[in-house]
Tab-separated table of C-alpha atoms and ligand atoms in Angstrom:
chain	number	residue	atom	x	y	z
A	409	MET	CA	0.000	0.000	0.000
A	410	LYS	CA	1.351	3.415	-0.989
A	411	ILE	CA	0.190	6.922	-0.125
A	412	THR	CA	-0.988	8.717	-3.274
A	413	ASP	CA	-2.539	11.903	-1.880
A	414	ILE	CA	-2.667	13.957	1.329
A	415	ASP	CA	-5.490	16.462	1.654
A	416	ALA	CA	-5.304	18.946	4.585
A	417	PHE	CA	-8.230	21.336	5.115
A	418	GLN	CA	-10.475	23.131	7.578
A	419	VAL	CA	-14.078	22.108	8.254
A	420	ARG	CA	-16.727	24.742	8.934
A	421	TRP	CA	-19.294	23.916	11.582
A	422	ALA	CA	-21.494	27.002	11.066
A	423	PRO	CA	-22.030	29.324	8.075
A	424	ASP	CA	-20.871	32.348	10.073
A	425	ASP	CA	-17.869	30.828	11.833
A	426	THR	CA	-14.429	32.388	11.645
A	427	PRO	CA	-11.301	30.545	10.451
A	428	LEU	CA	-10.110	30.309	14.057
A	429	GLN	CA	-13.212	28.340	15.117
A	430	ARG	CA	-12.907	25.599	12.490
A	431	SER	CA	-11.528	22.075	12.838
A	432	ALA	CA	-8.351	20.957	11.038
A	433	PHE	CA	-8.698	17.599	9.256
A	434	VAL	CA	-6.482	15.524	7.003
A	435	ILE	CA	-7.427	12.744	4.575
A	436	ILE	CA	-4.799	10.298	3.279
A	437	ARG	CA	-5.593	8.312	0.131
A	438	THR	CA	-3.751	5.211	-1.036
A	439	ASP	CA	-3.178	3.316	-4.284
A	440	ASP	CA	-5.538	0.543	-3.231
A	441	GLY	CA	-8.452	2.942	-2.835
A	442	LEU	CA	-8.517	3.222	0.978
A	443	THR	CA	-8.795	6.534	2.826
A	444	GLY	CA	-7.799	7.430	6.382
A	445	ILE	CA	-8.954	10.510	8.289
A	446	GLY	CA	-7.136	12.429	11.022
A	447	GLU	CA	-7.336	15.659	12.996
A	448	ALA	CA	-4.747	18.216	14.115
A	449	SER	CA	-4.731	20.418	17.192
A	450	PRO	CA	-7.474	23.042	16.707
A	451	MET	CA	-5.489	25.964	18.125
A	452	GLN	CA	-6.031	29.022	15.874
A	453	GLY	CA	-8.116	26.791	13.595
A	454	GLY	CA	-5.187	24.447	13.073
A	455	VAL	CA	-4.029	26.649	10.186
A	456	ALA	CA	-0.343	26.334	11.064
A	457	SER	CA	-0.511	22.522	11.259
A	458	LEU	CA	-2.396	22.317	7.947
A	459	GLY	CA	0.303	24.420	6.311
A	460	VAL	CA	3.065	22.177	7.660
A	461	ILE	CA	1.207	19.119	6.328
A	462	SER	CA	0.631	20.562	2.844
A	463	HIS	CA	4.011	22.240	2.335
A	464	ASP	CA	6.471	20.152	4.334
A	465	LEU	CA	5.100	16.716	5.253
A	466	ALA	CA	3.020	15.666	2.227
A	467	PRO	CA	6.018	15.737	-0.159
A	468	MET	CA	7.923	13.425	2.246
A	469	LEU	CA	5.018	10.982	2.600
A	470	ILE	CA	3.707	10.503	-0.945
A	471	GLY	CA	4.782	7.045	-2.165
A	472	GLN	CA	5.416	5.712	1.366
A	473	ASP	CA	3.608	2.747	2.958
A	474	PRO	CA	1.246	4.107	5.669
A	475	LEU	CA	1.814	0.933	7.722
A	476	ASP	CA	5.334	2.312	8.320
A	477	HIS	CA	3.790	5.326	10.085
A	478	ALA	CA	5.983	5.314	13.216
A	479	VAL	CA	9.220	5.273	11.227
A	480	ILE	CA	7.964	7.781	8.644
A	481	LEU	CA	6.715	10.267	11.218
A	482	ASP	CA	9.731	10.027	13.548
A	483	ARG	CA	11.929	10.645	10.507
A	484	ALA	CA	9.772	13.618	9.480
A	485	MET	CA	9.820	15.100	12.998
A	486	HIS	CA	13.596	15.024	13.080
A	487	ALA	CA	13.857	16.437	9.550
A	488	LEU	CA	11.665	19.404	10.557
A	489	ILE	CA	12.807	19.770	14.175
A	490	LYS	CA	14.075	23.313	13.649
A	491	LEU	CA	10.523	24.449	12.975
A	492	GLY	CA	10.249	23.957	16.740
A	493	PRO	CA	8.834	20.547	17.613
A	494	GLU	CA	6.103	21.788	19.946
A	495	GLY	CA	2.610	22.718	18.820
A	496	ALA	CA	2.080	23.222	15.097
A	497	LEU	CA	4.482	20.484	13.972
A	498	THR	CA	3.404	17.903	16.563
A	499	GLY	CA	-0.252	18.671	15.777
A	500	ALA	CA	0.447	18.020	12.095
A	501	LEU	CA	2.229	14.740	12.857
A	502	ALA	CA	-0.607	13.703	15.203
A	503	ALA	CA	-3.202	14.221	12.460
A	504	LEU	CA	-1.200	12.085	10.021
A	505	ASP	CA	-0.611	9.347	12.597
A	506	ILE	CA	-4.332	9.096	13.380
A	507	ALA	CA	-5.151	8.950	9.644
A	508	MET	CA	-2.574	6.186	9.105
A	509	TRP	CA	-3.989	4.145	12.013
A	510	ASP	CA	-7.430	4.614	10.443
A	511	LEU	CA	-5.945	3.237	7.210
A	512	LYS	CA	-4.258	0.362	9.042
A	513	GLY	CA	-7.604	-0.618	10.539
A	514	LYS	CA	-9.345	-0.467	7.173
A	515	ALA	CA	-6.558	-2.469	5.512
A	516	THR	CA	-6.894	-5.206	8.156
A	517	ALA	CA	-10.680	-4.871	8.717
A	518	LEU	CA	-10.101	-4.292	12.440
A	519	PRO	CA	-10.914	-1.409	14.800
A	520	ILE	CA	-7.890	0.443	16.195
A	521	TYR	CA	-8.491	-0.809	19.737
A	522	LYS	CA	-8.063	-4.385	18.505
A	523	LEU	CA	-4.821	-3.490	16.720
A	524	ILE	CA	-3.353	-1.989	19.907
A	525	GLY	CA	-4.148	-4.992	22.049
A	526	GLY	CA	-7.802	-4.853	23.005
A	527	ALA	CA	-10.169	-2.924	25.263
A	528	TRP	CA	-10.609	-3.395	28.999
A	529	ASN	CA	-13.989	-1.764	28.617
A	530	THR	CA	-16.017	-0.857	25.498
A	531	ALA	CA	-18.488	1.403	27.355
A	532	LEU	CA	-16.555	4.423	28.567
A	533	PRO	CA	-17.898	6.882	31.135
A	534	PHE	CA	-17.056	10.549	30.601
A	535	TYR	CA	-16.652	13.719	32.598
A	536	ALA	CA	-18.296	16.951	31.512
A	537	SER	CA	-15.648	19.627	30.989
A	538	ILE	CA	-17.202	23.064	31.465
A	539	GLY	CA	-15.182	26.122	30.427
A	540	GLY	CA	-15.436	29.873	30.907
A	541	ASN	CA	-16.233	29.945	34.625
A	542	GLY	CA	-13.799	32.735	35.479
A	543	GLU	CA	-16.203	35.289	34.013
A	544	ARG	CA	-19.373	33.787	35.497
A	545	SER	CA	-20.985	34.565	38.857
A	546	PRO	CA	-21.399	31.617	41.265
A	547	ASP	CA	-25.108	31.455	40.288
A	548	GLN	CA	-24.241	31.322	36.588
A	549	VAL	CA	-21.719	28.557	37.266
A	550	ILE	CA	-24.393	26.566	39.069
A	551	ARG	CA	-26.841	26.950	36.202
A	552	ILE	CA	-24.414	25.669	33.581
A	553	VAL	CA	-23.350	22.735	35.759
A	554	GLU	CA	-27.028	21.821	36.243
A	555	GLU	CA	-27.494	21.875	32.476
A	556	ARG	CA	-24.556	19.547	31.839
A	557	LEU	CA	-25.614	17.090	34.570
A	558	LYS	CA	-28.489	16.106	32.256
A	559	ASP	CA	-26.015	14.092	30.112
A	560	GLN	CA	-25.276	11.875	33.165
A	561	PRO	CA	-21.503	12.513	33.372
A	562	ALA	CA	-19.462	10.428	35.809
A	563	ALA	CA	-17.781	13.647	36.987
A	564	ILE	CA	-17.760	17.408	36.356
A	565	LYS	CA	-14.750	19.628	35.740
A	566	ILE	CA	-15.069	23.391	36.064
A	567	ARG	CA	-12.537	25.339	34.031
A	568	PHE	CA	-11.765	28.987	34.661
A	569	ASP	CA	-10.142	30.023	31.347
A	570	ASN	CA	-8.863	33.352	32.668
A	571	LYS	CA	-6.182	35.392	30.930
A	572	ARG	CA	-2.801	33.754	31.490
A	573	THR	CA	-1.132	37.148	31.881
A	574	SER	CA	-3.005	37.932	35.138
A	575	LEU	CA	-2.428	35.545	38.042
A	576	ASP	CA	-4.295	35.161	41.365
A	577	THR	CA	-6.902	37.741	40.338
A	578	ASP	CA	-9.750	36.402	42.529
A	579	LEU	CA	-8.710	33.501	44.754
A	580	ALA	CA	-11.630	33.944	47.180
A	581	GLY	CA	-14.115	34.160	44.294
A	582	ASP	CA	-12.719	31.021	42.658
A	583	ILE	CA	-12.974	29.101	45.939
A	584	GLU	CA	-16.554	30.354	46.374
A	585	LYS	CA	-17.490	28.954	42.947
A	586	ALA	CA	-15.875	25.612	43.807
A	587	ARG	CA	-17.883	25.580	47.052
A	588	ALA	CA	-21.134	26.447	45.230
A	589	VAL	CA	-20.684	23.540	42.814
A	590	ARG	CA	-19.940	21.150	45.686
A	591	ARG	CA	-23.150	22.278	47.426
A	592	LEU	CA	-25.113	21.693	44.208
A	593	VAL	CA	-23.913	18.153	43.472
A	594	GLY	CA	-23.589	16.872	47.049
A	595	ASP	CA	-20.657	15.322	48.885
A	596	GLY	CA	-20.081	12.132	46.912
A	597	PHE	CA	-20.062	13.452	43.346
A	598	PRO	CA	-16.606	13.541	41.667
A	599	LEU	CA	-15.449	17.085	40.830
A	600	ALA	CA	-12.343	18.548	39.238
A	601	PHE	CA	-11.058	22.116	39.130
A	602	ASP	CA	-9.032	23.482	36.181
A	603	ALA	CA	-7.082	26.667	36.919
A	604	ASN	CA	-5.907	26.981	33.299
A	605	ASN	CA	-2.463	28.102	34.529
A	606	CYS	CA	-3.677	31.264	36.297
A	607	TYR	CA	-2.146	31.003	39.793
A	608	THR	CA	1.214	31.625	41.407
A	609	VAL	CA	2.639	28.766	43.480
A	610	GLY	CA	1.346	30.426	46.672
A	611	GLY	CA	-2.087	31.124	45.196
A	612	ALA	CA	-2.336	27.579	43.871
A	613	ILE	CA	-1.532	26.053	47.252
A	614	ARG	CA	-4.178	28.217	48.926
A	615	VAL	CA	-6.854	27.186	46.390
A	616	GLY	CA	-5.652	23.560	46.481
A	617	ARG	CA	-6.108	23.391	50.266
A	618	ALA	CA	-9.702	24.615	49.846
A	619	LEU	CA	-10.332	22.010	47.127
A	620	GLU	CA	-9.022	19.302	49.470
A	621	GLU	CA	-11.545	20.372	52.121
A	622	LEU	CA	-14.300	20.363	49.499
A	623	GLY	CA	-13.365	16.832	48.424
A	624	TYR	CA	-12.349	17.638	44.829
A	625	TRP	CA	-10.863	14.768	42.812
A	626	TRP	CA	-8.113	16.657	40.959
A	627	PHE	CA	-6.654	20.149	40.516
A	628	GLU	CA	-5.582	20.844	36.929
A	629	GLU	CA	-2.783	23.099	35.644
A	630	PRO	CA	-2.514	25.342	38.713
A	631	VAL	CA	0.495	27.318	37.406
A	632	GLN	CA	1.974	28.229	34.013
A	633	HIS	CA	2.645	25.054	32.023
A	634	TYR	CA	6.193	26.153	31.194
A	635	HIS	CA	7.090	26.386	34.890
A	636	VAL	CA	7.565	22.642	35.164
A	637	ARG	CA	9.370	22.704	38.516
A	638	ALA	CA	6.713	25.039	39.968
A	639	MET	CA	3.983	22.636	38.778
A	640	GLY	CA	5.813	19.862	40.608
A	641	GLU	CA	6.245	22.034	43.711
A	642	VAL	CA	2.466	22.575	43.912
A	643	ALA	CA	1.828	18.867	43.308
A	644	ARG	CA	4.206	17.847	46.096
A	645	ALA	CA	2.823	20.419	48.554
A	646	LEU	CA	-0.787	19.289	48.212
A	647	ASP	CA	-2.670	16.086	49.029
A	648	ILE	CA	-5.142	16.585	46.158
A	649	THR	CA	-3.966	15.113	42.835
A	650	VAL	CA	-2.452	17.838	40.666
A	651	SER	CA	-2.641	17.255	36.902
A	652	ALA	CA	-0.923	18.846	33.894
A	653	GLY	CA	0.336	17.986	30.433
A	654	GLU	CA	-2.207	19.177	27.879
A	655	GLN	CA	0.458	21.673	26.713
A	656	THR	CA	3.190	19.050	26.601
A	657	TYR	CA	4.171	17.946	23.105
A	658	THR	CA	6.994	15.420	23.397
A	659	LEU	CA	7.656	12.302	25.435
A	660	PRO	CA	10.808	13.745	27.095
A	661	ALA	CA	8.812	16.834	28.141
A	662	LEU	CA	6.148	14.578	29.656
A	663	ASN	CA	8.899	12.750	31.521
A	664	ASP	CA	10.147	16.105	32.902
A	665	LEU	CA	6.664	16.841	34.251
A	666	ILE	CA	6.503	13.444	35.957
A	667	SER	CA	10.015	13.889	37.388
A	668	ALA	CA	8.949	17.251	38.835
A	669	GLY	CA	6.263	15.471	40.879
A	670	VAL	CA	3.066	15.620	38.797
A	671	ARG	CA	1.187	12.362	39.351
A	672	MET	CA	-1.590	12.696	36.743
A	673	VAL	CA	-0.730	13.720	33.187
A	674	GLN	CA	-2.979	14.788	30.325
A	675	PRO	CA	-1.298	14.662	26.908
A	676	ASP	CA	-3.652	15.217	23.975
A	677	ILE	CA	-3.853	12.824	21.012
A	678	VAL	CA	-4.294	15.642	18.455
A	679	LYS	CA	-1.432	17.703	19.916
A	680	MET	CA	1.288	15.082	20.321
A	681	GLY	CA	1.917	11.862	18.482
A	682	GLY	CA	-1.575	10.655	17.667
A	683	ILE	CA	-2.304	7.011	18.525
A	684	THR	CA	1.400	6.065	18.415
A	685	GLY	CA	2.341	8.979	20.683
A	686	LEU	CA	-0.336	8.223	23.271
A	687	LEU	CA	0.718	4.555	23.347
A	688	ARG	CA	4.234	5.733	24.215
A	689	CYS	CA	2.804	8.027	26.896
A	690	ALA	CA	0.870	5.056	28.308
A	691	ALA	CA	4.068	3.021	28.626
A	692	LEU	CA	5.881	5.914	30.308
A	693	THR	CA	3.110	6.644	32.809
A	694	HIS	CA	2.658	2.970	33.619
A	695	ALA	CA	6.381	2.646	34.335
A	696	HIS	CA	6.184	5.602	36.744
A	697	GLY	CA	2.869	4.679	38.376
A	698	VAL	CA	1.390	7.965	37.158
A	699	GLU	CA	-2.205	8.367	36.002
A	700	LEU	CA	-2.791	9.040	32.291
A	701	VAL	CA	-6.034	10.941	31.714
A	702	PRO	CA	-5.773	12.359	28.184
A	703	HIS	CA	-6.901	15.884	27.439
A	704	GLN	CA	-9.460	16.030	24.630
A	705	THR	CA	-11.672	18.832	23.337
A	706	GLN	CA	-12.542	17.777	19.776
A	707	PRO	CA	-15.967	16.112	19.464
A	708	THR	CA	-15.453	13.858	16.424
A	709	ILE	CA	-12.089	12.471	15.237
A	710	GLY	CA	-10.018	13.532	18.264
A	711	HIS	CA	-12.598	12.168	20.691
A	712	THR	CA	-12.977	8.874	18.830
A	713	ALA	CA	-9.210	8.336	18.559
A	714	ASN	CA	-8.974	9.058	22.288
A	715	LEU	CA	-11.682	6.465	23.086
A	716	HIS	CA	-9.618	3.732	21.403
A	717	ILE	CA	-6.598	4.647	23.563
A	718	VAL	CA	-8.418	5.111	26.880
A	719	ALA	CA	-10.219	1.782	26.443
A	720	SER	CA	-6.807	0.078	26.235
A	721	LEU	CA	-5.295	1.659	29.366
A	722	LEU	CA	-4.587	-0.512	32.367
A	723	GLN	CA	-5.236	2.458	34.643
A	724	ASN	CA	-8.477	3.420	32.944
A	725	ALA	CA	-10.408	4.338	36.060
A	726	LYS	CA	-10.807	8.015	35.181
A	727	PRO	CA	-13.570	8.991	32.731
A	728	VAL	CA	-12.814	10.552	29.321
A	729	GLU	CA	-13.051	14.316	28.833
A	730	TRP	CA	-16.119	15.588	26.949
A	731	ASN	CA	-16.588	19.261	26.159
A	732	ASP	CA	-19.986	20.646	25.310
A	733	PRO	CA	-20.147	19.933	21.537
A	734	SER	CA	-23.295	21.986	20.853
A	735	SER	CA	-21.433	24.647	18.903
A	736	ARG	CA	-19.900	22.015	16.611
A	737	THR	CA	-22.501	19.584	15.358
A	738	HIS	CA	-21.497	16.431	13.543
A	739	PRO	CA	-23.163	16.415	10.124
A	740	ILE	CA	-20.111	15.150	8.279
A	741	PHE	CA	-20.144	11.868	10.214
A	742	GLU	CA	-22.994	9.378	10.001
A	743	ASN	CA	-22.144	7.861	13.392
A	744	PRO	CA	-20.605	10.657	15.509
A	745	PRO	CA	-19.741	9.871	19.115
A	746	VAL	CA	-22.694	10.674	21.382
A	747	PRO	CA	-22.989	9.751	25.068
A	748	ILE	CA	-25.830	7.331	25.778
A	749	GLY	CA	-26.830	6.732	29.383
A	750	GLY	CA	-23.605	8.355	30.605
A	751	VAL	CA	-21.195	6.329	28.430
A	752	PHE	CA	-19.574	6.342	25.001
A	753	HIS	CA	-19.571	3.005	23.191
A	754	LEU	CA	-16.343	2.177	21.406
A	755	PRO	CA	-16.892	1.961	17.611
A	756	ARG	CA	-16.419	-1.560	16.216
A	757	ASP	CA	-16.034	-0.697	12.522
A	758	PRO	CA	-12.521	-0.893	11.022
A	759	GLY	CA	-10.033	1.871	11.862
A	760	LEU	CA	-11.431	4.748	13.883
A	761	GLY	CA	-14.911	3.467	13.028
A	762	LEU	CA	-16.223	6.858	11.838
A	763	ARG	CA	-18.298	6.875	8.639
A	764	VAL	CA	-17.922	10.084	6.600
A	765	ASN	CA	-20.866	11.694	4.794
A	766	GLU	CA	-19.008	12.724	1.641
A	767	THR	CA	-21.603	15.305	0.522
A	768	GLU	CA	-21.511	17.145	3.843
A	769	LEU	CA	-17.731	16.967	3.931
A	770	LYS	CA	-17.569	18.524	0.478
A	771	ASN	CA	-19.972	21.299	1.505
A	772	ARG	CA	-18.134	22.160	4.692
A	773	ARG	CA	-14.487	21.837	3.752
A	774	HIS	CA	-12.613	25.085	3.414
B	828	CA	CA1	-7.350	21.867	30.971
């Protein structure tokens, strides 16, 4: 099997969306008529990753066997390393890796989870990830949490999404919102708190102590992601599990985070490595006894690729992340992932298991 064509493009979800709100997809076609689909990190609409795919990676990959994906993509990463390996390049490589695993599944008539060794569980609970709470009042936070509880999530995460250039702006207000959500859901319900990097070490420890008293499950990205030692300092100072890693793009960088003391890491399949990259992360975290709870915000390809990985994890006790997808409907897939009774069922069709509606894809590609 040889790659004959690589098509990298944005997908519009609404007629009035802006380029920065679109998804970044890639389709790989082969000489035996198979196609594989992948997705890149959606930051800034994925435009930078799509450019790297079209201009730099596609010429290297045409004519190659997609079943050699790990060798091809490691070679490509090292050839382009001076672009800066983190972000746009790793997102581009992730999209191609996912598409080549989709192809591998179609070529062998097996779903990806079978190719990577099987699923511990094919019905995967999720947690509702709720963003934008920094700007909301405690009452507004409560209302949106109530709304999302209707999907029967196994847990709720409240994200603050404040500006990363202003730290510790309202510690008491943030704690009050955490307390209000705890009052709403009751003592036993699993809750997580995502600071989105907006505290100092001192501020983070103060908020973390409050979250411990409120019985929160984990405390995500308390300080700037690039302050790896500070992230570890907060993790070691607190009893609550501190998590980080959604802005980590290479395996050595993930290892640095673990060495600093972070005991739950959250690499993202569309930001680093795709299926192959997350399998390597799984081996690393297992060796260290660290929890792997992948970050995931993309409701179709990214989410489905992530389900195949999470189902295979030995430490798969934590639910998968699920953002509110209402602003990005799924018309280009005939069988998009949708939670039913609080779980996602792993697709059993070959590859990712997503069936593309070609007419809708044609209408929405940009
Ligand atoms: Ca996060």
